XYZ file of C-alpha atoms in Angstrom:
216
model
C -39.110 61.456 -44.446
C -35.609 63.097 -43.078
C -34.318 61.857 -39.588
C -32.226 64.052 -37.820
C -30.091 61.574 -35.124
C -28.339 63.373 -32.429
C -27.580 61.448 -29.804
C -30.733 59.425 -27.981
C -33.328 62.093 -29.689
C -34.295 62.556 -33.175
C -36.333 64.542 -35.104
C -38.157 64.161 -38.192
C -38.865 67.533 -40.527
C -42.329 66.870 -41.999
C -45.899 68.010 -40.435
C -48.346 64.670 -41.015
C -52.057 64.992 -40.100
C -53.400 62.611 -38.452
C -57.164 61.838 -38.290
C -58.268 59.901 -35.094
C -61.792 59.481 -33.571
C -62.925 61.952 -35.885
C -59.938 64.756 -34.462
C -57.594 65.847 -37.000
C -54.100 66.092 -35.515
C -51.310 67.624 -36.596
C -47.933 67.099 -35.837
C -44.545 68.125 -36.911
C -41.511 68.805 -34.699
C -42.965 66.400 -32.085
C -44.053 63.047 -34.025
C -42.868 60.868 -30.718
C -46.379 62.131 -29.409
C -47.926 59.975 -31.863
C -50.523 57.699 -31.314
C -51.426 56.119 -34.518
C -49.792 55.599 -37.741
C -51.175 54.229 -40.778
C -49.332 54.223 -43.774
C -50.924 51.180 -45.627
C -51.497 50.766 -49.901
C -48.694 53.307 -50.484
C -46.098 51.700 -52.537
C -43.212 51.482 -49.497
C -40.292 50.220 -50.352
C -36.895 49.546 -48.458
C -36.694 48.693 -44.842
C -38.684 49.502 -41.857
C -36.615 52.362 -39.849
C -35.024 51.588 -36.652
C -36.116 55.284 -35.467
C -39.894 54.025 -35.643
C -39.170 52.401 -32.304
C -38.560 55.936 -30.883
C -41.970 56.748 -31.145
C -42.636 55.539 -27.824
C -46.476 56.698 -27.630
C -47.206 54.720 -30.851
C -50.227 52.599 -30.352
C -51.413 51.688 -33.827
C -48.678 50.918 -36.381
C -50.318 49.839 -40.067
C -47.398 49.280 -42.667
C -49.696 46.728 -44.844
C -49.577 46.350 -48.253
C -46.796 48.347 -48.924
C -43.250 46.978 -50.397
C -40.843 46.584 -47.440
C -37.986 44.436 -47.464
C -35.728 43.335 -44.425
C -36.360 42.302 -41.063
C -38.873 43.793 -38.642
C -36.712 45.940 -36.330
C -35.519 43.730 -33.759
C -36.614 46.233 -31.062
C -39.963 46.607 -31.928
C -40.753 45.655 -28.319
C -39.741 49.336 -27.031
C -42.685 51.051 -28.390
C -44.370 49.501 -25.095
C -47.971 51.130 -25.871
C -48.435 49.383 -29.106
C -51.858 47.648 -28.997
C -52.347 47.207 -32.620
C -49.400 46.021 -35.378
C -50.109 45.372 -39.316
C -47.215 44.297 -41.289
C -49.207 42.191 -43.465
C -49.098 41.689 -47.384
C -45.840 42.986 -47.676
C -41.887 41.558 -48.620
C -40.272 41.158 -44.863
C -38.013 38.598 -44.236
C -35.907 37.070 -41.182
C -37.492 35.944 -37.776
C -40.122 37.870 -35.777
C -37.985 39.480 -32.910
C -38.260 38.314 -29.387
C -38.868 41.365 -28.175
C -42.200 41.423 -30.371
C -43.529 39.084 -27.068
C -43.012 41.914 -24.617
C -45.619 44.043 -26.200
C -48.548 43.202 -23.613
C -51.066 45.938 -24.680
C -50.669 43.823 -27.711
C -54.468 43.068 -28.974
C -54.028 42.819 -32.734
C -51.245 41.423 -34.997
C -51.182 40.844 -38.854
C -47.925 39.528 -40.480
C -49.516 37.276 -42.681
C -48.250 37.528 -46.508
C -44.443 37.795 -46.390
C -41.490 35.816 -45.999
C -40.597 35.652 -42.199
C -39.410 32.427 -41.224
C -38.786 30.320 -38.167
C -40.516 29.860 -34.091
C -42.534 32.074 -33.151
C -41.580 33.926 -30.378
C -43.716 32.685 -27.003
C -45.302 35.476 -24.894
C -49.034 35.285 -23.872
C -50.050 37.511 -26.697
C -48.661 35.604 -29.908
C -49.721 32.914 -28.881
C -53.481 33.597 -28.426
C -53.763 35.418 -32.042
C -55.618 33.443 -34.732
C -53.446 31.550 -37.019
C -54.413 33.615 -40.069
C -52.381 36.236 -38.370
C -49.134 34.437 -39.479
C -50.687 32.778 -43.046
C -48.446 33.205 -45.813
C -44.904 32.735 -44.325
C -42.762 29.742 -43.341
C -43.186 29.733 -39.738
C -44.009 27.447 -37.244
C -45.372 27.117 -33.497
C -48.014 28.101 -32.003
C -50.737 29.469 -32.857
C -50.072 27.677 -36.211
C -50.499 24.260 -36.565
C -47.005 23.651 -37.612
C -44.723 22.447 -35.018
C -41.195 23.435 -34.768
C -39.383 20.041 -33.425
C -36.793 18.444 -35.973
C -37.430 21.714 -38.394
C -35.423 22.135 -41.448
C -32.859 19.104 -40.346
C -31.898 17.343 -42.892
C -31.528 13.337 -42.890
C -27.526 12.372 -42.451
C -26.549 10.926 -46.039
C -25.165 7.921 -43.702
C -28.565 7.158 -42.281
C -29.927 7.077 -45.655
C -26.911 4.708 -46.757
C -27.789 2.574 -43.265
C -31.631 2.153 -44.378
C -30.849 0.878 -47.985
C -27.939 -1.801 -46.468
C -30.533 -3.116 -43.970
C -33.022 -3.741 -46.500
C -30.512 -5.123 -48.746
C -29.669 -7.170 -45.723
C -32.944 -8.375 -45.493
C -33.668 -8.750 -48.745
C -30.394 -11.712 -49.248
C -31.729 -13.199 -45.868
C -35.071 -14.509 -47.257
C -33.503 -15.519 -50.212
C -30.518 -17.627 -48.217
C -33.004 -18.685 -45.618
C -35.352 -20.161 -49.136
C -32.346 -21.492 -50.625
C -31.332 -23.749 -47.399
C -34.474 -25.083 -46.658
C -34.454 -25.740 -50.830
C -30.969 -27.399 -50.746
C -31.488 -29.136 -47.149
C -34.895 -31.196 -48.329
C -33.862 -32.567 -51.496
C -30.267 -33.511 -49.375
C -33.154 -35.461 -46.839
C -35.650 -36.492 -49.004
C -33.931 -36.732 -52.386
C -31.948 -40.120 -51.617
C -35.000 -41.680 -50.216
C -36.986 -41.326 -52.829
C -34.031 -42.327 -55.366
C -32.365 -45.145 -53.416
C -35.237 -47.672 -52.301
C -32.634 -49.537 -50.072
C -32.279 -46.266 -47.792
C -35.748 -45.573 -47.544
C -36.789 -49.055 -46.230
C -33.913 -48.458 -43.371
C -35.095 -45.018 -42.782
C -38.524 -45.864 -42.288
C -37.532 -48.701 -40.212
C -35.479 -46.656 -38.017
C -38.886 -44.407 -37.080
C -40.952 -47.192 -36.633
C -38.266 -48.371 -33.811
C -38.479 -44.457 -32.421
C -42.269 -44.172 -32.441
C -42.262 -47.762 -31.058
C -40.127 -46.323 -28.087
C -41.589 -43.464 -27.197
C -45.127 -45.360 -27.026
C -43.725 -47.715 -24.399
C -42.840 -44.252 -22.160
């Protein structure tokens, strides 16, 4: 396929036949008459062209199961007819442009089976597609279950550091907190049950307390 840029017009030197609704159409010097374009299970490979978004009477665009690497063009959203896009089962990377949103003839979409990553863009359309529509990639939003918030950030090293000092923390508190109430019995109890002369006196001294309190 040859482009010919000049300016805001292009042309592209190749006839294509075109069957659709059982009419065969040809077209050569004026493919931005186009309607629908299916170039699917051919072998593609390389980018999508920018000067596909010229065809502005482009309704049906199928460039499944094909090869193509890059990004979808980012202004996709100019061929405003477009009711039906299939990208699917091929190599694309990169985000799924905003302008993809503005499409509102929009009825079918299939980018499932690449490697697109990030939101999905909101606009009416996109989000009321079936999920399977975007299987296969990293993505996330709706329609997919997958939700964007707190995406690909990673944990700060120091907060990890801060969780393993607190349970350390914790960890020596028990232990201190066992060893005190260890340390402070036997420092109670230990002469009173070694020394019979201090136990007499002790227990004395809570018969005179319990004595007291009964005469409140």
């Amino acid at each position: 396929m040859e482009t010919d840029k000049e300016y805001d017009s292009f042309t592209i030197e190749l006839s294509i036949l075109v069957v659709m609704k059982g009419r065969e159409l040809e077209y050569n010097t004026m493919l931005k008459l186009v309607r629908c374009m299916d170039l699917s299970g051919n072998n593609l490979s390389g980018d999508i062209p920018e000067e596909m978004t010229y065809l502005v009477a482009l309704q049906s665009l199928n460039l499944s199961h094909n090869f193509l690497t890059g990004k979808i063009p980012e202004n996709v959203g100019a061929i405003r007819s477009l009711e039906s896009i299939d990208f699917s089962g091929n190599l694309l990377s990169g985000r799924i442009p905003q302008s993809i949103s503005s499409l509102t003839f929009l009825s079918h979409l299939n980018l499932s089976d690449n490697n697109l990553t990030g939101k999905i863009p909101l606009g009416t359309q996109l989000q009321g597609f079936n999920a399977s529509c975007f299987a296969g990639n990293n993505l996330c939003g709706a329609p997919l279950p997958k939700n964007c918030t707190d995406q690909n950030v990673p944990i700060p090293a120091e907060n990890e550091n801060g969780s393993e000092d607190e349970d350390e923390m914790g960890y020596w508190l028990y232990v201190s907190t066992a060893f005190g109430f260890v340390v402070g019995f036997w420092c109670v109890i230990g002469p009173l049950l070694i020394n019979r002369r201090w136990r007499y006196k002790y227990c004395h001294f809570l018969d005179r307390i319990i004595a007291k309190l009964g005469c409140l």
